[in-house]
JSON list of C-alpha atoms in Angstrom, two decimals:
[
{"chain": "A", "resi": 1, "resn": "UNK", "atom": "CA", "xyz": [137.96, 113.11, 102.71]},
{"chain": "A", "resi": 2, "resn": "UNK", "atom": "CA", "xyz": [136.24, 114.55, 105.78]},
{"chain": "A", "resi": 3, "resn": "UNK", "atom": "CA", "xyz": [133.74, 117.09, 104.43]},
{"chain": "A", "resi": 4, "resn": "UNK", "atom": "CA", "xyz": [130.70, 114.86, 104.91]},
{"chain": "A", "resi": 5, "resn": "UNK", "atom": "CA", "xyz": [131.48, 114.00, 108.54]},
{"chain": "A", "resi": 6, "resn": "UNK", "atom": "CA", "xyz": [131.54, 117.75, 109.23]},
{"chain": "A", "resi": 7, "resn": "UNK", "atom": "CA", "xyz": [128.22, 118.26, 107.46]},
{"chain": "A", "resi": 8, "resn": "UNK", "atom": "CA", "xyz": [126.64, 115.29, 109.24]},
{"chain": "A", "resi": 9, "resn": "UNK", "atom": "CA", "xyz": [127.62, 116.76, 112.60]},
{"chain": "A", "resi": 10, "resn": "UNK", "atom": "CA", "xyz": [126.12, 120.17, 111.90]},
{"chain": "A", "resi": 11, "resn": "UNK", "atom": "CA", "xyz": [129.27, 121.97, 110.79]},
{"chain": "A", "resi": 12, "resn": "UNK", "atom": "CA", "xyz": [128.24, 122.96, 107.27]},
{"chain": "A", "resi": 13, "resn": "UNK", "atom": "CA", "xyz": [129.57, 126.48, 107.90]},
{"chain": "A", "resi": 14, "resn": "UNK", "atom": "CA", "xyz": [133.04, 125.06, 108.47]},
{"chain": "A", "resi": 15, "resn": "UNK", "atom": "CA", "xyz": [133.06, 123.36, 105.07]},
{"chain": "A", "resi": 16, "resn": "UNK", "atom": "CA", "xyz": [131.65, 126.49, 103.44]},
{"chain": "A", "resi": 17, "resn": "UNK", "atom": "CA", "xyz": [134.49, 128.45, 105.05]},
{"chain": "A", "resi": 18, "resn": "UNK", "atom": "CA", "xyz": [137.07, 126.09, 103.55]},
{"chain": "A", "resi": 19, "resn": "UNK", "atom": "CA", "xyz": [135.52, 126.58, 100.11]},
{"chain": "A", "resi": 20, "resn": "UNK", "atom": "CA", "xyz": [135.46, 130.36, 100.52]},
{"chain": "A", "resi": 21, "resn": "UNK", "atom": "CA", "xyz": [139.13, 130.26, 101.47]},
{"chain": "A", "resi": 22, "resn": "UNK", "atom": "CA", "xyz": [139.96, 128.34, 98.29]},
{"chain": "A", "resi": 23, "resn": "UNK", "atom": "CA", "xyz": [138.13, 130.81, 96.07]},
{"chain": "A", "resi": 24, "resn": "UNK", "atom": "CA", "xyz": [136.16, 130.20, 92.90]},
{"chain": "A", "resi": 25, "resn": "UNK", "atom": "CA", "xyz": [139.17, 129.99, 90.55]},
{"chain": "A", "resi": 26, "resn": "UNK", "atom": "CA", "xyz": [140.80, 127.17, 92.51]},
{"chain": "A", "resi": 27, "resn": "UNK", "atom": "CA", "xyz": [137.48, 125.36, 92.93]},
{"chain": "A", "resi": 28, "resn": "UNK", "atom": "CA", "xyz": [136.88, 125.55, 89.17]},
{"chain": "A", "resi": 29, "resn": "UNK", "atom": "CA", "xyz": [140.32, 124.03, 88.54]},
{"chain": "A", "resi": 30, "resn": "UNK", "atom": "CA", "xyz": [139.73, 121.07, 90.88]},
{"chain": "A", "resi": 31, "resn": "UNK", "atom": "CA", "xyz": [137.01, 118.45, 90.38]},
{"chain": "A", "resi": 32, "resn": "UNK", "atom": "CA", "xyz": [137.38, 117.47, 94.04]},
{"chain": "A", "resi": 33, "resn": "UNK", "atom": "CA", "xyz": [136.82, 121.00, 95.31]},
{"chain": "A", "resi": 34, "resn": "UNK", "atom": "CA", "xyz": [133.95, 121.49, 92.85]},
{"chain": "A", "resi": 35, "resn": "UNK", "atom": "CA", "xyz": [132.44, 118.23, 94.07]},
{"chain": "A", "resi": 36, "resn": "UNK", "atom": "CA", "xyz": [132.41, 119.47, 97.67]},
{"chain": "A", "resi": 37, "resn": "UNK", "atom": "CA", "xyz": [131.04, 122.86, 96.61]},
{"chain": "A", "resi": 38, "resn": "UNK", "atom": "CA", "xyz": [128.28, 121.20, 94.57]},
{"chain": "A", "resi": 39, "resn": "UNK", "atom": "CA", "xyz": [127.15, 119.04, 97.49]},
{"chain": "A", "resi": 40, "resn": "UNK", "atom": "CA", "xyz": [127.27, 121.88, 100.02]},
{"chain": "A", "resi": 41, "resn": "UNK", "atom": "CA", "xyz": [125.12, 123.90, 97.62]},
{"chain": "A", "resi": 42, "resn": "UNK", "atom": "CA", "xyz": [122.67, 121.02, 97.22]},
{"chain": "A", "resi": 43, "resn": "UNK", "atom": "CA", "xyz": [122.36, 120.41, 100.95]},
{"chain": "A", "resi": 44, "resn": "UNK", "atom": "CA", "xyz": [121.62, 124.09, 101.57]},
{"chain": "A", "resi": 45, "resn": "UNK", "atom": "CA", "xyz": [119.19, 124.49, 98.66]},
{"chain": "A", "resi": 46, "resn": "UNK", "atom": "CA", "xyz": [121.59, 126.80, 96.81]},
{"chain": "A", "resi": 47, "resn": "UNK", "atom": "CA", "xyz": [120.78, 125.99, 93.18]},
{"chain": "A", "resi": 48, "resn": "UNK", "atom": "CA", "xyz": [123.13, 128.69, 91.92]},
{"chain": "A", "resi": 49, "resn": "UNK", "atom": "CA", "xyz": [126.11, 126.82, 93.38]},
{"chain": "A", "resi": 50, "resn": "UNK", "atom": "CA", "xyz": [124.77, 123.50, 92.11]},
{"chain": "A", "resi": 51, "resn": "UNK", "atom": "CA", "xyz": [124.40, 124.87, 88.56]},
{"chain": "A", "resi": 52, "resn": "UNK", "atom": "CA", "xyz": [127.86, 126.40, 88.70]},
{"chain": "A", "resi": 53, "resn": "UNK", "atom": "CA", "xyz": [129.81, 123.40, 89.93]},
{"chain": "A", "resi": 54, "resn": "UNK", "atom": "CA", "xyz": [127.92, 120.40, 88.61]},
{"chain": "A", "resi": 55, "resn": "UNK", "atom": "CA", "xyz": [129.33, 120.78, 85.04]},
{"chain": "A", "resi": 56, "resn": "UNK", "atom": "CA", "xyz": [132.88, 120.81, 86.47]},
{"chain": "A", "resi": 57, "resn": "UNK", "atom": "CA", "xyz": [132.19, 117.60, 88.36]},
{"chain": "A", "resi": 58, "resn": "UNK", "atom": "CA", "xyz": [130.37, 115.90, 85.49]},
{"chain": "A", "resi": 59, "resn": "UNK", "atom": "CA", "xyz": [133.17, 116.80, 83.06]},
{"chain": "A", "resi": 60, "resn": "UNK", "atom": "CA", "xyz": [135.63, 114.83, 85.22]},
{"chain": "A", "resi": 61, "resn": "UNK", "atom": "CA", "xyz": [133.64, 111.69, 84.35]},
{"chain": "A", "resi": 62, "resn": "UNK", "atom": "CA", "xyz": [135.38, 108.53, 85.49]},
{"chain": "A", "resi": 63, "resn": "UNK", "atom": "CA", "xyz": [137.87, 110.34, 87.71]},
{"chain": "A", "resi": 64, "resn": "UNK", "atom": "CA", "xyz": [137.87, 108.46, 91.01]},
{"chain": "A", "resi": 65, "resn": "UNK", "atom": "CA", "xyz": [137.52, 106.94, 93.48]},
{"chain": "A", "resi": 66, "resn": "UNK", "atom": "CA", "xyz": [137.24, 110.12, 95.50]},
{"chain": "A", "resi": 67, "resn": "UNK", "atom": "CA", "xyz": [138.83, 110.37, 98.97]},
{"chain": "A", "resi": 68, "resn": "UNK", "atom": "CA", "xyz": [135.47, 110.03, 100.79]},
{"chain": "A", "resi": 69, "resn": "UNK", "atom": "CA", "xyz": [134.60, 106.78, 98.99]},
{"chain": "A", "resi": 70, "resn": "UNK", "atom": "CA", "xyz": [132.48, 108.25, 96.19]},
{"chain": "A", "resi": 71, "resn": "UNK", "atom": "CA", "xyz": [133.12, 105.97, 93.18]},
{"chain": "A", "resi": 72, "resn": "UNK", "atom": "CA", "xyz": [133.61, 108.58, 90.43]},
{"chain": "A", "resi": 73, "resn": "UNK", "atom": "CA", "xyz": [132.77, 112.17, 89.64]},
{"chain": "A", "resi": 74, "resn": "UNK", "atom": "CA", "xyz": [130.11, 111.00, 87.19]},
{"chain": "A", "resi": 75, "resn": "UNK", "atom": "CA", "xyz": [128.50, 108.95, 89.96]},
{"chain": "A", "resi": 76, "resn": "UNK", "atom": "CA", "xyz": [128.64, 111.95, 92.30]},
{"chain": "A", "resi": 77, "resn": "UNK", "atom": "CA", "xyz": [126.86, 114.23, 89.82]},
{"chain": "A", "resi": 78, "resn": "UNK", "atom": "CA", "xyz": [124.14, 111.63, 89.18]},
{"chain": "A", "resi": 79, "resn": "UNK", "atom": "CA", "xyz": [123.70, 110.95, 92.90]},
{"chain": "A", "resi": 80, "resn": "UNK", "atom": "CA", "xyz": [123.34, 114.63, 93.71]},
{"chain": "A", "resi": 81, "resn": "UNK", "atom": "CA", "xyz": [120.57, 115.05, 91.13]},
{"chain": "A", "resi": 82, "resn": "UNK", "atom": "CA", "xyz": [118.92, 111.84, 92.30]},
{"chain": "A", "resi": 83, "resn": "UNK", "atom": "CA", "xyz": [118.94, 112.83, 95.97]},
{"chain": "A", "resi": 84, "resn": "UNK", "atom": "CA", "xyz": [117.80, 116.45, 95.59]},
{"chain": "A", "resi": 85, "resn": "UNK", "atom": "CA", "xyz": [115.64, 116.47, 92.45]},
{"chain": "A", "resi": 86, "resn": "UNK", "atom": "CA", "xyz": [116.37, 120.06, 91.41]},
{"chain": "A", "resi": 87, "resn": "UNK", "atom": "CA", "xyz": [115.29, 119.37, 87.82]},
{"chain": "A", "resi": 88, "resn": "UNK", "atom": "CA", "xyz": [112.04, 117.58, 88.63]},
{"chain": "A", "resi": 89, "resn": "UNK", "atom": "CA", "xyz": [110.98, 114.05, 89.37]},
{"chain": "A", "resi": 90, "resn": "UNK", "atom": "CA", "xyz": [111.63, 112.69, 85.86]},
{"chain": "A", "resi": 91, "resn": "UNK", "atom": "CA", "xyz": [115.22, 113.91, 85.90]},
{"chain": "A", "resi": 92, "resn": "UNK", "atom": "CA", "xyz": [115.67, 112.61, 89.46]},
{"chain": "A", "resi": 93, "resn": "UNK", "atom": "CA", "xyz": [114.48, 109.18, 88.43]},
{"chain": "A", "resi": 94, "resn": "UNK", "atom": "CA", "xyz": [116.81, 109.06, 85.43]},
{"chain": "A", "resi": 95, "resn": "UNK", "atom": "CA", "xyz": [119.72, 110.21, 87.58]},
{"chain": "A", "resi": 96, "resn": "UNK", "atom": "CA", "xyz": [118.81, 107.57, 90.20]},
{"chain": "A", "resi": 97, "resn": "UNK", "atom": "CA", "xyz": [118.95, 104.84, 87.58]},
{"chain": "A", "resi": 98, "resn": "UNK", "atom": "CA", "xyz": [122.43, 105.99, 86.59]},
{"chain": "A", "resi": 99, "resn": "UNK", "atom": "CA", "xyz": [123.56, 106.19, 90.23]},
{"chain": "A", "resi": 100, "resn": "UNK", "atom": "CA", "xyz": [122.41, 102.68, 91.18]},
{"chain": "A", "resi": 101, "resn": "UNK", "atom": "CA", "xyz": [124.02, 101.30, 88.03]},
{"chain": "A", "resi": 102, "resn": "UNK", "atom": "CA", "xyz": [127.37, 102.95, 88.78]},
{"chain": "A", "resi": 103, "resn": "UNK", "atom": "CA", "xyz": [127.60, 102.03, 92.48]},
{"chain": "A", "resi": 104, "resn": "UNK", "atom": "CA", "xyz": [127.16, 98.31, 93.08]},
{"chain": "A", "resi": 105, "resn": "UNK", "atom": "CA", "xyz": [129.16, 97.83, 96.29]},
{"chain": "A", "resi": 106, "resn": "UNK", "atom": "CA", "xyz": [126.82, 97.49, 99.33]},
{"chain": "A", "resi": 107, "resn": "UNK", "atom": "CA", "xyz": [129.76, 98.32, 101.60]},
{"chain": "A", "resi": 108, "resn": "UNK", "atom": "CA", "xyz": [129.85, 101.87, 100.29]},
{"chain": "A", "resi": 109, "resn": "UNK", "atom": "CA", "xyz": [127.72, 104.36, 102.24]},
{"chain": "A", "resi": 110, "resn": "UNK", "atom": "CA", "xyz": [126.91, 106.05, 98.93]},
{"chain": "A", "resi": 111, "resn": "UNK", "atom": "CA", "xyz": [125.31, 102.81, 97.74]},
{"chain": "A", "resi": 112, "resn": "UNK", "atom": "CA", "xyz": [122.63, 103.27, 100.37]},
{"chain": "A", "resi": 113, "resn": "UNK", "atom": "CA", "xyz": [122.02, 106.90, 99.41]},
{"chain": "A", "resi": 114, "resn": "UNK", "atom": "CA", "xyz": [121.64, 105.92, 95.74]},
{"chain": "A", "resi": 115, "resn": "UNK", "atom": "CA", "xyz": [119.01, 103.30, 96.67]},
{"chain": "A", "resi": 116, "resn": "UNK", "atom": "CA", "xyz": [117.16, 105.66, 99.00]},
{"chain": "A", "resi": 117, "resn": "UNK", "atom": "CA", "xyz": [117.10, 108.37, 96.33]},
{"chain": "A", "resi": 118, "resn": "UNK", "atom": "CA", "xyz": [115.86, 105.85, 93.75]},
{"chain": "A", "resi": 119, "resn": "UNK", "atom": "CA", "xyz": [113.12, 104.73, 96.15]},
{"chain": "A", "resi": 120, "resn": "UNK", "atom": "CA", "xyz": [112.05, 108.37, 96.59]},
{"chain": "A", "resi": 121, "resn": "UNK", "atom": "CA", "xyz": [111.93, 108.96, 92.85]},
{"chain": "A", "resi": 122, "resn": "UNK", "atom": "CA", "xyz": [109.94, 105.77, 92.27]},
{"chain": "A", "resi": 123, "resn": "UNK", "atom": "CA", "xyz": [107.46, 106.62, 95.04]},
{"chain": "A", "resi": 124, "resn": "UNK", "atom": "CA", "xyz": [106.83, 110.11, 93.70]},
{"chain": "A", "resi": 125, "resn": "UNK", "atom": "CA", "xyz": [106.51, 108.60, 90.21]},
{"chain": "A", "resi": 126, "resn": "UNK", "atom": "CA", "xyz": [103.59, 106.50, 91.42]},
{"chain": "A", "resi": 127, "resn": "UNK", "atom": "CA", "xyz": [105.38, 103.14, 91.62]},
{"chain": "A", "resi": 128, "resn": "UNK", "atom": "CA", "xyz": [105.22, 102.17, 95.30]},
{"chain": "A", "resi": 129, "resn": "UNK", "atom": "CA", "xyz": [106.04, 98.49, 94.79]},
{"chain": "A", "resi": 130, "resn": "UNK", "atom": "CA", "xyz": [109.29, 99.30, 93.00]},
{"chain": "A", "resi": 131, "resn": "UNK", "atom": "CA", "xyz": [110.10, 101.90, 95.65]},
{"chain": "A", "resi": 132, "resn": "UNK", "atom": "CA", "xyz": [109.65, 99.33, 98.41]},
{"chain": "A", "resi": 133, "resn": "UNK", "atom": "CA", "xyz": [111.93, 96.90, 96.57]},
{"chain": "A", "resi": 134, "resn": "UNK", "atom": "CA", "xyz": [114.73, 99.48, 96.52]},
{"chain": "A", "resi": 135, "resn": "UNK", "atom": "CA", "xyz": [114.37, 100.04, 100.26]},
{"chain": "A", "resi": 136, "resn": "UNK", "atom": "CA", "xyz": [114.64, 96.32, 100.91]},
{"chain": "A", "resi": 137, "resn": "UNK", "atom": "CA", "xyz": [117.65, 95.96, 98.62]},
{"chain": "A", "resi": 138, "resn": "UNK", "atom": "CA", "xyz": [119.54, 98.85, 100.13]},
{"chain": "A", "resi": 139, "resn": "UNK", "atom": "CA", "xyz": [119.56, 97.62, 103.76]},
{"chain": "A", "resi": 140, "resn": "UNK", "atom": "CA", "xyz": [119.26, 101.28, 104.61]},
{"chain": "A", "resi": 141, "resn": "UNK", "atom": "CA", "xyz": [118.63, 101.19, 108.33]},
{"chain": "A", "resi": 142, "resn": "UNK", "atom": "CA", "xyz": [122.32, 100.65, 109.10]},
{"chain": "A", "resi": 143, "resn": "UNK", "atom": "CA", "xyz": [123.85, 103.20, 106.73]},
{"chain": "A", "resi": 144, "resn": "UNK", "atom": "CA", "xyz": [126.09, 105.80, 108.38]},
{"chain": "A", "resi": 145, "resn": "UNK", "atom": "CA", "xyz": [124.72, 108.54, 106.11]},
{"chain": "A", "resi": 146, "resn": "UNK", "atom": "CA", "xyz": [122.00, 110.47, 107.92]},
{"chain": "A", "resi": 147, "resn": "UNK", "atom": "CA", "xyz": [120.52, 111.76, 104.66]},
{"chain": "A", "resi": 148, "resn": "UNK", "atom": "CA", "xyz": [120.14, 108.21, 103.31]},
{"chain": "A", "resi": 149, "resn": "UNK", "atom": "CA", "xyz": [118.44, 107.07, 106.52]},
{"chain": "A", "resi": 150, "resn": "UNK", "atom": "CA", "xyz": [116.11, 110.09, 106.43]},
{"chain": "A", "resi": 151, "resn": "UNK", "atom": "CA", "xyz": [115.08, 109.54, 102.81]},
{"chain": "A", "resi": 152, "resn": "UNK", "atom": "CA", "xyz": [114.52, 105.84, 103.44]},
{"chain": "A", "resi": 153, "resn": "UNK", "atom": "CA", "xyz": [112.47, 106.24, 106.61]},
{"chain": "A", "resi": 154, "resn": "UNK", "atom": "CA", "xyz": [110.31, 108.97, 105.07]},
{"chain": "A", "resi": 155, "resn": "UNK", "atom": "CA", "xyz": [109.43, 106.83, 102.05]},
{"chain": "A", "resi": 156, "resn": "UNK", "atom": "CA", "xyz": [108.92, 103.78, 104.29]},
{"chain": "A", "resi": 157, "resn": "UNK", "atom": "CA", "xyz": [106.45, 105.75, 106.42]},
{"chain": "A", "resi": 158, "resn": "UNK", "atom": "CA", "xyz": [104.49, 107.04, 103.41]},
{"chain": "A", "resi": 159, "resn": "UNK", "atom": "CA", "xyz": [104.37, 103.61, 101.82]},
{"chain": "A", "resi": 160, "resn": "UNK", "atom": "CA", "xyz": [103.06, 102.11, 105.06]},
{"chain": "A", "resi": 161, "resn": "UNK", "atom": "CA", "xyz": [100.46, 104.89, 105.50]},
{"chain": "A", "resi": 162, "resn": "UNK", "atom": "CA", "xyz": [99.21, 104.34, 101.95]},
{"chain": "A", "resi": 163, "resn": "UNK", "atom": "CA", "xyz": [98.90, 100.60, 102.65]},
{"chain": "A", "resi": 164, "resn": "UNK", "atom": "CA", "xyz": [97.11, 101.22, 106.00]},
{"chain": "A", "resi": 165, "resn": "UNK", "atom": "CA", "xyz": [99.94, 99.64, 107.99]},
{"chain": "A", "resi": 166, "resn": "UNK", "atom": "CA", "xyz": [99.86, 102.36, 110.60]},
{"chain": "A", "resi": 167, "resn": "UNK", "atom": "CA", "xyz": [101.98, 100.73, 113.31]},
{"chain": "A", "resi": 168, "resn": "UNK", "atom": "CA", "xyz": [104.77, 100.21, 110.80]},
{"chain": "A", "resi": 169, "resn": "UNK", "atom": "CA", "xyz": [104.31, 103.75, 109.49]},
{"chain": "A", "resi": 170, "resn": "UNK", "atom": "CA", "xyz": [104.52, 105.21, 112.99]},
{"chain": "A", "resi": 171, "resn": "UNK", "atom": "CA", "xyz": [107.79, 103.37, 113.67]},
{"chain": "A", "resi": 172, "resn": "UNK", "atom": "CA", "xyz": [109.33, 104.65, 110.44]},
{"chain": "A", "resi": 173, "resn": "UNK", "atom": "CA", "xyz": [108.16, 108.22, 111.07]},
{"chain": "A", "resi": 174, "resn": "UNK", "atom": "CA", "xyz": [109.56, 108.12, 114.59]},
{"chain": "A", "resi": 175, "resn": "UNK", "atom": "CA", "xyz": [112.94, 107.02, 113.22]},
{"chain": "A", "resi": 176, "resn": "UNK", "atom": "CA", "xyz": [112.84, 109.96, 110.80]},
{"chain": "A", "resi": 177, "resn": "UNK", "atom": "CA", "xyz": [112.03, 112.37, 113.65]},
{"chain": "A", "resi": 178, "resn": "UNK", "atom": "CA", "xyz": [114.89, 110.98, 115.72]},
{"chain": "A", "resi": 179, "resn": "UNK", "atom": "CA", "xyz": [117.31, 111.66, 112.87]},
{"chain": "A", "resi": 180, "resn": "UNK", "atom": "CA", "xyz": [116.36, 115.32, 112.49]},
{"chain": "A", "resi": 181, "resn": "UNK", "atom": "CA", "xyz": [116.12, 116.05, 116.23]},
{"chain": "A", "resi": 182, "resn": "UNK", "atom": "CA", "xyz": [119.41, 114.36, 117.17]},
{"chain": "A", "resi": 183, "resn": "UNK", "atom": "CA", "xyz": [121.75, 117.24, 118.12]},
{"chain": "A", "resi": 184, "resn": "UNK", "atom": "CA", "xyz": [124.77, 115.19, 117.04]},
{"chain": "A", "resi": 185, "resn": "UNK", "atom": "CA", "xyz": [123.46, 114.98, 113.47]},
{"chain": "A", "resi": 186, "resn": "UNK", "atom": "CA", "xyz": [123.56, 118.15, 111.39]},
{"chain": "A", "resi": 187, "resn": "UNK", "atom": "CA", "xyz": [120.19, 117.85, 109.66]},
{"chain": "A", "resi": 188, "resn": "UNK", "atom": "CA", "xyz": [118.08, 119.61, 112.27]},
{"chain": "A", "resi": 189, "resn": "UNK", "atom": "CA", "xyz": [118.19, 122.98, 110.56]},
{"chain": "A", "resi": 190, "resn": "UNK", "atom": "CA", "xyz": [118.50, 121.68, 107.01]},
{"chain": "A", "resi": 191, "resn": "UNK", "atom": "CA", "xyz": [115.68, 121.79, 104.43]},
{"chain": "A", "resi": 192, "resn": "UNK", "atom": "CA", "xyz": [115.70, 117.99, 104.35]},
{"chain": "A", "resi": 193, "resn": "UNK", "atom": "CA", "xyz": [114.50, 117.91, 107.95]},
{"chain": "A", "resi": 194, "resn": "UNK", "atom": "CA", "xyz": [111.03, 118.82, 106.64]},
{"chain": "A", "resi": 195, "resn": "UNK", "atom": "CA", "xyz": [110.68, 115.24, 105.34]},
{"chain": "A", "resi": 196, "resn": "UNK", "atom": "CA", "xyz": [110.40, 113.87, 108.86]},
{"chain": "A", "resi": 197, "resn": "UNK", "atom": "CA", "xyz": [107.48, 116.18, 109.63]},
{"chain": "A", "resi": 198, "resn": "UNK", "atom": "CA", "xyz": [105.71, 115.19, 106.40]},
{"chain": "A", "resi": 199, "resn": "UNK", "atom": "CA", "xyz": [106.00, 111.54, 107.42]},
{"chain": "A", "resi": 200, "resn": "UNK", "atom": "CA", "xyz": [104.79, 112.20, 110.97]},
{"chain": "A", "resi": 201, "resn": "UNK", "atom": "CA", "xyz": [101.89, 114.33, 109.75]},
{"chain": "A", "resi": 202, "resn": "UNK", "atom": "CA", "xyz": [100.81, 111.61, 107.33]},
{"chain": "A", "resi": 203, "resn": "UNK", "atom": "CA", "xyz": [100.70, 109.04, 110.13]},
{"chain": "A", "resi": 204, "resn": "UNK", "atom": "CA", "xyz": [98.73, 111.33, 112.45]},
{"chain": "A", "resi": 205, "resn": "UNK", "atom": "CA", "xyz": [96.27, 112.21, 109.68]},
{"chain": "A", "resi": 206, "resn": "UNK", "atom": "CA", "xyz": [95.69, 108.52, 108.95]},
{"chain": "A", "resi": 207, "resn": "UNK", "atom": "CA", "xyz": [94.99, 107.97, 112.65]},
{"chain": "A", "resi": 208, "resn": "UNK", "atom": "CA", "xyz": [92.44, 110.79, 112.67]},
{"chain": "A", "resi": 209, "resn": "UNK", "atom": "CA", "xyz": [94.55, 113.05, 114.90]},
{"chain": "A", "resi": 210, "resn": "UNK", "atom": "CA", "xyz": [93.93, 116.07, 112.71]},
{"chain": "A", "resi": 211, "resn": "UNK", "atom": "CA", "xyz": [95.08, 118.88, 115.00]},
{"chain": "A", "resi": 212, "resn": "UNK", "atom": "CA", "xyz": [98.39, 117.13, 115.61]},
{"chain": "A", "resi": 213, "resn": "UNK", "atom": "CA", "xyz": [98.76, 116.35, 111.90]},
{"chain": "A", "resi": 214, "resn": "UNK", "atom": "CA", "xyz": [98.13, 119.99, 111.05]},
{"chain": "A", "resi": 215, "resn": "UNK", "atom": "CA", "xyz": [100.93, 121.05, 113.39]},
{"chain": "A", "resi": 216, "resn": "UNK", "atom": "CA", "xyz": [103.40, 118.66, 111.74]},
{"chain": "A", "resi": 217, "resn": "UNK", "atom": "CA", "xyz": [102.47, 119.75, 108.24]},
{"chain": "A", "resi": 218, "resn": "UNK", "atom": "CA", "xyz": [102.73, 123.43, 109.17]},
{"chain": "A", "resi": 219, "resn": "UNK", "atom": "CA", "xyz": [106.18, 122.85, 110.68]},
{"chain": "A", "resi": 220, "resn": "UNK", "atom": "CA", "xyz": [107.29, 121.13, 107.49]},
{"chain": "A", "resi": 221, "resn": "UNK", "atom": "CA", "xyz": [105.86, 123.91, 105.34]},
{"chain": "A", "resi": 222, "resn": "UNK", "atom": "CA", "xyz": [107.64, 126.60, 107.36]},
{"chain": "A", "resi": 223, "resn": "UNK", "atom": "CA", "xyz": [110.96, 124.81, 106.90]},
{"chain": "A", "resi": 224, "resn": "UNK", "atom": "CA", "xyz": [110.48, 124.35, 103.17]},
{"chain": "A", "resi": 225, "resn": "UNK", "atom": "CA", "xyz": [109.45, 127.98, 102.62]},
{"chain": "A", "resi": 226, "resn": "UNK", "atom": "CA", "xyz": [112.77, 129.14, 104.07]},
{"chain": "A", "resi": 227, "resn": "UNK", "atom": "CA", "xyz": [114.65, 127.43, 101.24]},
{"chain": "A", "resi": 228, "resn": "UNK", "atom": "CA", "xyz": [113.34, 128.69, 97.91]},
{"chain": "A", "resi": 229, "resn": "UNK", "atom": "CA", "xyz": [115.82, 126.65, 95.89]},
{"chain": "A", "resi": 230, "resn": "UNK", "atom": "CA", "xyz": [114.88, 123.16, 97.06]},
{"chain": "A", "resi": 231, "resn": "UNK", "atom": "CA", "xyz": [112.90, 120.63, 95.03]},
{"chain": "A", "resi": 232, "resn": "UNK", "atom": "CA", "xyz": [109.14, 121.35, 94.86]},
{"chain": "A", "resi": 233, "resn": "UNK", "atom": "CA", "xyz": [108.19, 117.66, 94.77]},
{"chain": "A", "resi": 234, "resn": "UNK", "atom": "CA", "xyz": [108.07, 117.01, 98.56]},
{"chain": "A", "resi": 235, "resn": "UNK", "atom": "CA", "xyz": [106.26, 120.34, 98.99]},
{"chain": "A", "resi": 236, "resn": "UNK", "atom": "CA", "xyz": [103.55, 119.19, 96.58]},
{"chain": "A", "resi": 237, "resn": "UNK", "atom": "CA", "xyz": [103.26, 115.88, 98.46]},
{"chain": "A", "resi": 238, "resn": "UNK", "atom": "CA", "xyz": [102.99, 117.82, 101.72]},
{"chain": "A", "resi": 239, "resn": "UNK", "atom": "CA", "xyz": [100.23, 120.10, 100.40]},
{"chain": "A", "resi": 240, "resn": "UNK", "atom": "CA", "xyz": [98.25, 117.19, 98.94]},
{"chain": "A", "resi": 241, "resn": "UNK", "atom": "CA", "xyz": [98.27, 115.52, 102.37]},
{"chain": "A", "resi": 242, "resn": "UNK", "atom": "CA", "xyz": [97.65, 118.79, 104.24]},
{"chain": "A", "resi": 243, "resn": "UNK", "atom": "CA", "xyz": [94.58, 119.89, 102.25]},
{"chain": "A", "resi": 244, "resn": "UNK", "atom": "CA", "xyz": [92.24, 117.05, 103.37]},
{"chain": "A", "resi": 245, "resn": "UNK", "atom": "CA", "xyz": [93.33, 117.60, 106.97]},
{"chain": "A", "resi": 246, "resn": "UNK", "atom": "CA", "xyz": [92.21, 121.23, 106.71]},
{"chain": "A", "resi": 247, "resn": "UNK", "atom": "CA", "xyz": [89.02, 120.21, 104.92]}
]
């Protein structure tokens, strides 16, 4: 019930310690424990843990609702793939479509994460209009999930940069930076924090502030290189935006 509040407040190690105390055999016998282990692995870029526990979670299918408000185990497995994109952008988009179909209650915090993940997948698939529609539908600014807010603000900033709405882009990028630099939120040292620096670098590059943009992109790249298991898609986006700044 409480694992995500610990993760959101920077106490991932505490949750990992609980899982270690349970041991692999007990985790494998419990869809709930496997669900927590799968998400902790995803958040830390540990694909080995994701590959190990995702089949346990997916096999539980319609088991739910889970104590933290996740609708079902099937929804959880789809949402994890949608949000982290370990199997590429095509798989992330398909998983996003499943996730938004399974969770239809706007009162659920996981509803907002499903929409933010879908918006990300649509943006990286080259469909910015559909991505923007998901952000509008999700009412994502007020979600309690820091990861959902970060995904949404990053995509909002990139969409606005691409449309030359730089004031709007700057506001979105600043919100993303505030999320990852807030000491109360546990994303500061996470691989996902790199998204805020991609967004900020894109805004600075569009404004012609190339030295500052280079610094943001290099910070993002350093973060992403620490986590070999994370999705390559944001890294590719980062490099495509970084190259013309260097040129």
